Coordinates of N, CA, C and O in Angstrom, one line a residue:
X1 N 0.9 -1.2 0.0 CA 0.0 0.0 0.0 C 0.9 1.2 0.0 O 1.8 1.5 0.8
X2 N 0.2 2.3 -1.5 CA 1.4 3.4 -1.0 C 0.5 4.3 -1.5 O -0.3 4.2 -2.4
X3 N 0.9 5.3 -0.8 CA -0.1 6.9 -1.5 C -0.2 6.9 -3.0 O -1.2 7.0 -3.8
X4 N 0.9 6.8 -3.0 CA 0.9 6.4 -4.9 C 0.7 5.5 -5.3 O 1.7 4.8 -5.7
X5 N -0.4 5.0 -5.5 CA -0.8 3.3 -6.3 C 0.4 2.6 -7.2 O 0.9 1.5 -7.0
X6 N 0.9 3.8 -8.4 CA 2.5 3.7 -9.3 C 3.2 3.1 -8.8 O 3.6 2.2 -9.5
X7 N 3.9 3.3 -7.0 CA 4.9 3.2 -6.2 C 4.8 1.8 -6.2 O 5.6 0.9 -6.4
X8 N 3.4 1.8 -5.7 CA 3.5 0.2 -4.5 C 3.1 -0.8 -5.6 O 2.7 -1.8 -5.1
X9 N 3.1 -0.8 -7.0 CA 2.9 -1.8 -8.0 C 4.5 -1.8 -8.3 O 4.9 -2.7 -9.1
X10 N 5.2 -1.1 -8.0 CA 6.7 -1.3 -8.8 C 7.1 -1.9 -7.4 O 7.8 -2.9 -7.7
X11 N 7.1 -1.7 -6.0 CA 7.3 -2.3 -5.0 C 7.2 -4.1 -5.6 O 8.0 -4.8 -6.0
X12 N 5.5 -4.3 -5.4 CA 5.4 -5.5 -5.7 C 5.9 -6.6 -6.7 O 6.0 -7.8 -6.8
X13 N 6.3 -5.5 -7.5 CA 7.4 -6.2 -8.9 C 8.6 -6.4 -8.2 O 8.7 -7.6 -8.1
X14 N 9.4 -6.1 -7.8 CA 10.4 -6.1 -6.9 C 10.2 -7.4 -6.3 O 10.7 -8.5 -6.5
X15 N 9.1 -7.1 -5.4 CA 9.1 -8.2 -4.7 C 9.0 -9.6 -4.9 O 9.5 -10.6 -4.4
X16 N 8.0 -9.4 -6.1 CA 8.0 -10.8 -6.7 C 9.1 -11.6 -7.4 O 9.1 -12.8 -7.3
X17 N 10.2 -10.9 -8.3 CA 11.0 -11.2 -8.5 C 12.5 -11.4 -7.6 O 13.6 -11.4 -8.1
X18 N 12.3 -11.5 -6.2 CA 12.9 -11.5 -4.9 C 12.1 -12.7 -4.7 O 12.8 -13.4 -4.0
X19 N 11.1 -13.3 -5.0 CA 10.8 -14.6 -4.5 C 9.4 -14.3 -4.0 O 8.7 -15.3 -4.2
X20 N 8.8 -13.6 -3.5 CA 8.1 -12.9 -2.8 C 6.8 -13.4 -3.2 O 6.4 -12.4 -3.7
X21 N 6.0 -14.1 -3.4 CA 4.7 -14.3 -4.7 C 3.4 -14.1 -4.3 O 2.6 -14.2 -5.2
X22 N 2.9 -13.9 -2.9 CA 1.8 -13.6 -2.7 C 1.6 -11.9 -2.4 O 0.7 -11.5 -1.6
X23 N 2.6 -10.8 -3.1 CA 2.7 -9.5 -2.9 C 1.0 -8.9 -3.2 O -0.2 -9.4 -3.4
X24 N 1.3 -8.2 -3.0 CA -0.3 -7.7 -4.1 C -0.7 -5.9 -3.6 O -0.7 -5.8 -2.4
X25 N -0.8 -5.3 -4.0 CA -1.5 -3.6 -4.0 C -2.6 -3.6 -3.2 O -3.5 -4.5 -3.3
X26 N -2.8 -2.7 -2.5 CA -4.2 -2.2 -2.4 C -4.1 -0.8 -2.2 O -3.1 -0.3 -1.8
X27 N -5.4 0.0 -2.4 CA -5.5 1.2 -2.9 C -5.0 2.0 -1.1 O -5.1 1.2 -0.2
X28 N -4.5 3.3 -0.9 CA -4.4 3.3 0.3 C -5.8 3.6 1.4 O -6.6 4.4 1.0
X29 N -5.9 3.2 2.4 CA -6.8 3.2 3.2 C -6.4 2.9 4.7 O -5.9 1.9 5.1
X30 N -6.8 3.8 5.4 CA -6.7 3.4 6.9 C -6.7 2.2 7.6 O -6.0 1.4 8.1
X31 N -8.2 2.4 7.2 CA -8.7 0.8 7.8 C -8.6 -0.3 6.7 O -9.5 -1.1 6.5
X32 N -7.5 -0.4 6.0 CA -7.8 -1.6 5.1 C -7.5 -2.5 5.8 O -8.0 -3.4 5.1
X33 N -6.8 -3.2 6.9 CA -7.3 -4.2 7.7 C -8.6 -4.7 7.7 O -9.0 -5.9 7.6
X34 N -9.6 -3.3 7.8 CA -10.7 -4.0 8.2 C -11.4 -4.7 7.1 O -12.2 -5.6 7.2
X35 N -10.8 -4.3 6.0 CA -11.5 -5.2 4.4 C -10.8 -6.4 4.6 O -11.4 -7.4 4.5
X36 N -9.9 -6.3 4.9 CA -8.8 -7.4 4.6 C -7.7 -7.5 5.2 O -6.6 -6.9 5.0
X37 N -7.9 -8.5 6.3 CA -6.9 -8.7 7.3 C -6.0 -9.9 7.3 O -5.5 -10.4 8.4
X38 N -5.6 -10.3 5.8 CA -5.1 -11.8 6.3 C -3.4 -11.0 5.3 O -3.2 -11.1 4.1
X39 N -2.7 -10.4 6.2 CA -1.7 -9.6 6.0 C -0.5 -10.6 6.6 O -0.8 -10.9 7.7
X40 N 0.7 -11.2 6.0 CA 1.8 -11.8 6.9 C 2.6 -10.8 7.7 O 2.9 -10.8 8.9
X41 N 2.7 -9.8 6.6 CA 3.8 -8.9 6.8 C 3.3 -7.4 7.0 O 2.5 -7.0 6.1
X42 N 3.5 -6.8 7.7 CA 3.2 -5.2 7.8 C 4.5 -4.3 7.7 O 5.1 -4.3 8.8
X43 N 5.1 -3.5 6.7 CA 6.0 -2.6 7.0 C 5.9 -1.2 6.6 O 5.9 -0.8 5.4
X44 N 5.9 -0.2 7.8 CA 5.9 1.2 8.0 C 6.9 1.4 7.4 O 7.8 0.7 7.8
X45 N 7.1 2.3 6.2 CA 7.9 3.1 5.4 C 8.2 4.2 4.9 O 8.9 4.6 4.0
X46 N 7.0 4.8 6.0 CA 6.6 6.4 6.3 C 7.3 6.8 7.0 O 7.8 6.0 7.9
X47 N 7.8 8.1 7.1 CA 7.9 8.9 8.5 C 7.0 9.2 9.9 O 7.1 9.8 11.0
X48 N 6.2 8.6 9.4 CA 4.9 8.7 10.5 C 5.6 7.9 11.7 O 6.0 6.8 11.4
X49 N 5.7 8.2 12.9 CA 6.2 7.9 14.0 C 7.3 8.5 14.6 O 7.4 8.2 15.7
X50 N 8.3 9.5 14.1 CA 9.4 10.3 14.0 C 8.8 11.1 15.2 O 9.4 11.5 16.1
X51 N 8.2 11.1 15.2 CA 7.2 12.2 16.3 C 7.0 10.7 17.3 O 6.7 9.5 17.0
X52 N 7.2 11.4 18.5 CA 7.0 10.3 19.9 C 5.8 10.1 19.8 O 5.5 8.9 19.6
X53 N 4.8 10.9 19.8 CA 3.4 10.8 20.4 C 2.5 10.5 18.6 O 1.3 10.5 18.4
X54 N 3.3 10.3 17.9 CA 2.3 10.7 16.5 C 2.1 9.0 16.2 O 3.0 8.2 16.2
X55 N 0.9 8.8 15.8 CA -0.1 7.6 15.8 C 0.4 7.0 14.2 O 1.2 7.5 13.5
X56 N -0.1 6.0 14.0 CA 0.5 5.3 12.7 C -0.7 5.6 11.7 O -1.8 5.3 12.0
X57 N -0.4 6.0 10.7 CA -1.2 6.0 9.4 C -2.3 4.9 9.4 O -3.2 5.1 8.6
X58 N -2.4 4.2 10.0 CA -3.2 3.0 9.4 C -3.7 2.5 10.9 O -3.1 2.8 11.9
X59 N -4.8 1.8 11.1 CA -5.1 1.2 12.5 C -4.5 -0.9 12.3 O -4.4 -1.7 11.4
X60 N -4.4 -0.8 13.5 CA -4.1 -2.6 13.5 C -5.6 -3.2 14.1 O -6.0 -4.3 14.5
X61 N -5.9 -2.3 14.1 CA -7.7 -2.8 15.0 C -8.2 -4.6 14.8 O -8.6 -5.4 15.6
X62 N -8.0 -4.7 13.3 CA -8.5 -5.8 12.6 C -7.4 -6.7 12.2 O -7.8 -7.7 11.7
X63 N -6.1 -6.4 12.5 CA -4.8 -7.3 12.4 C -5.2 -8.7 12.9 O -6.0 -8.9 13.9
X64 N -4.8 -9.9 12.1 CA -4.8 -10.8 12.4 C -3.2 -11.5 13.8 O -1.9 -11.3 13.7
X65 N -3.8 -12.2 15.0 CA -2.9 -12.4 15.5 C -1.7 -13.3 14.1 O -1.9 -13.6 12.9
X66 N -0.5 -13.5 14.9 CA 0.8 -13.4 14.0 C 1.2 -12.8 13.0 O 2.2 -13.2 12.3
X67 N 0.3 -11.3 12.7 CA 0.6 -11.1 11.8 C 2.4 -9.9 11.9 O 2.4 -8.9 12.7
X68 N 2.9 -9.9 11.5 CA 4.5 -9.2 11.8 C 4.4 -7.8 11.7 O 3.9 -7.4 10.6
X69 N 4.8 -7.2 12.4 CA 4.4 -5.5 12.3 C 6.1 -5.1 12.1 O 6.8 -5.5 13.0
X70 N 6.8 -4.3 10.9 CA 8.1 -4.1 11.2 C 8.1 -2.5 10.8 O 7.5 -2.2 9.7
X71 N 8.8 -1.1 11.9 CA 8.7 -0.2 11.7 C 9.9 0.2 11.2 O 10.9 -0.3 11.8
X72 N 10.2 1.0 10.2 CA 11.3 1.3 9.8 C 12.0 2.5 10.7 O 13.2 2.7 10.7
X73 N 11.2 3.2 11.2 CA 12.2 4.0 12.4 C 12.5 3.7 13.4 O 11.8 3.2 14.3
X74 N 13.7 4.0 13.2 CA 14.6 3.7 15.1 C 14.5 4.3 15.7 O 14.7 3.8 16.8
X75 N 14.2 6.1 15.8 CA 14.1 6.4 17.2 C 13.0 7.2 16.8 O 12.8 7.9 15.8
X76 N 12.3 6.9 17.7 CA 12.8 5.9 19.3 C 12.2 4.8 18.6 O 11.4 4.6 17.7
X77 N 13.0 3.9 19.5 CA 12.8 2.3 19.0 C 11.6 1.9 19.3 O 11.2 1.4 18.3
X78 N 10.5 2.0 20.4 CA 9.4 1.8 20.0 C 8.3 2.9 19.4 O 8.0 3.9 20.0
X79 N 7.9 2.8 18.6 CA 7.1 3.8 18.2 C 5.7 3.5 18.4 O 5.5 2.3 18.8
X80 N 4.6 4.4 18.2 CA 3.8 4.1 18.4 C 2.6 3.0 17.8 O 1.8 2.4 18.5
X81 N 2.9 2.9 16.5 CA 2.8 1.9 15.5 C 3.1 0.3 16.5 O 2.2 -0.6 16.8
X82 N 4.4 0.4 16.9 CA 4.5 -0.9 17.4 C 4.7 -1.1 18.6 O 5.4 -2.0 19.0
X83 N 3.9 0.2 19.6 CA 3.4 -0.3 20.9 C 1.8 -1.1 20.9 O 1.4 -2.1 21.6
X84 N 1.1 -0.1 19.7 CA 0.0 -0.6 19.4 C -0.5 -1.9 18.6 O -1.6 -2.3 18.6
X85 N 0.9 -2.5 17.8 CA 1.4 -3.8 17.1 C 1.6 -4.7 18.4 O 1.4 -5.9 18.3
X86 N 2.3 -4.1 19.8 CA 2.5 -5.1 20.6 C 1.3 -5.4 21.7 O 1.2 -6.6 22.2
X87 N 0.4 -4.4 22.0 CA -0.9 -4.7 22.8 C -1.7 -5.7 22.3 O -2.3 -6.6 22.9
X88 N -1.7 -5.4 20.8 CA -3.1 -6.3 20.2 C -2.1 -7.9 20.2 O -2.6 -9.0 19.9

């Protein structure tokens, strides 16, 4: 999922040719969990969390348990993204 639909279909090509083969697009949306939550992988690739207190673009509301939440910013190491990845 990327603001730019363009972006995240050339992601997926990447990906698939990395081995990757269940990749796939979706248009961007908050709650797209809630359409569709059978997600393996989750990765934040935003700046959204750089800010201590600032919330993640997207809700985990509807995350399936195991599903892997990985944030790409380190500091601070937990962000809020993946305090709310570790409650649920």
């Amino acid at each position: 999922m990327n603001r730019t639909i363009s972006r995240a279909r050339r992601l997926v090509k990447k990906m698939a040719a990395l081995g990757f083969k269940n990749c796939r697009t979706v248009p961007w949306d908050p709650d797209f969990l809630s359409h569709d939550s059978s997600f393996d992988l989750i990765i934040n690739s935003t700046s959204a969390g750089l800010k201590r207190e600032e919330k993640p673009h997207f809700h985990l509301a509807h995350a399936q348990k195991g599903t892997r939440i990985y944030d790409l910013i380190y500091n601070p190491a937990k962000t809020q993204l993946l305090k709310e990845a570790h409650k649920r």
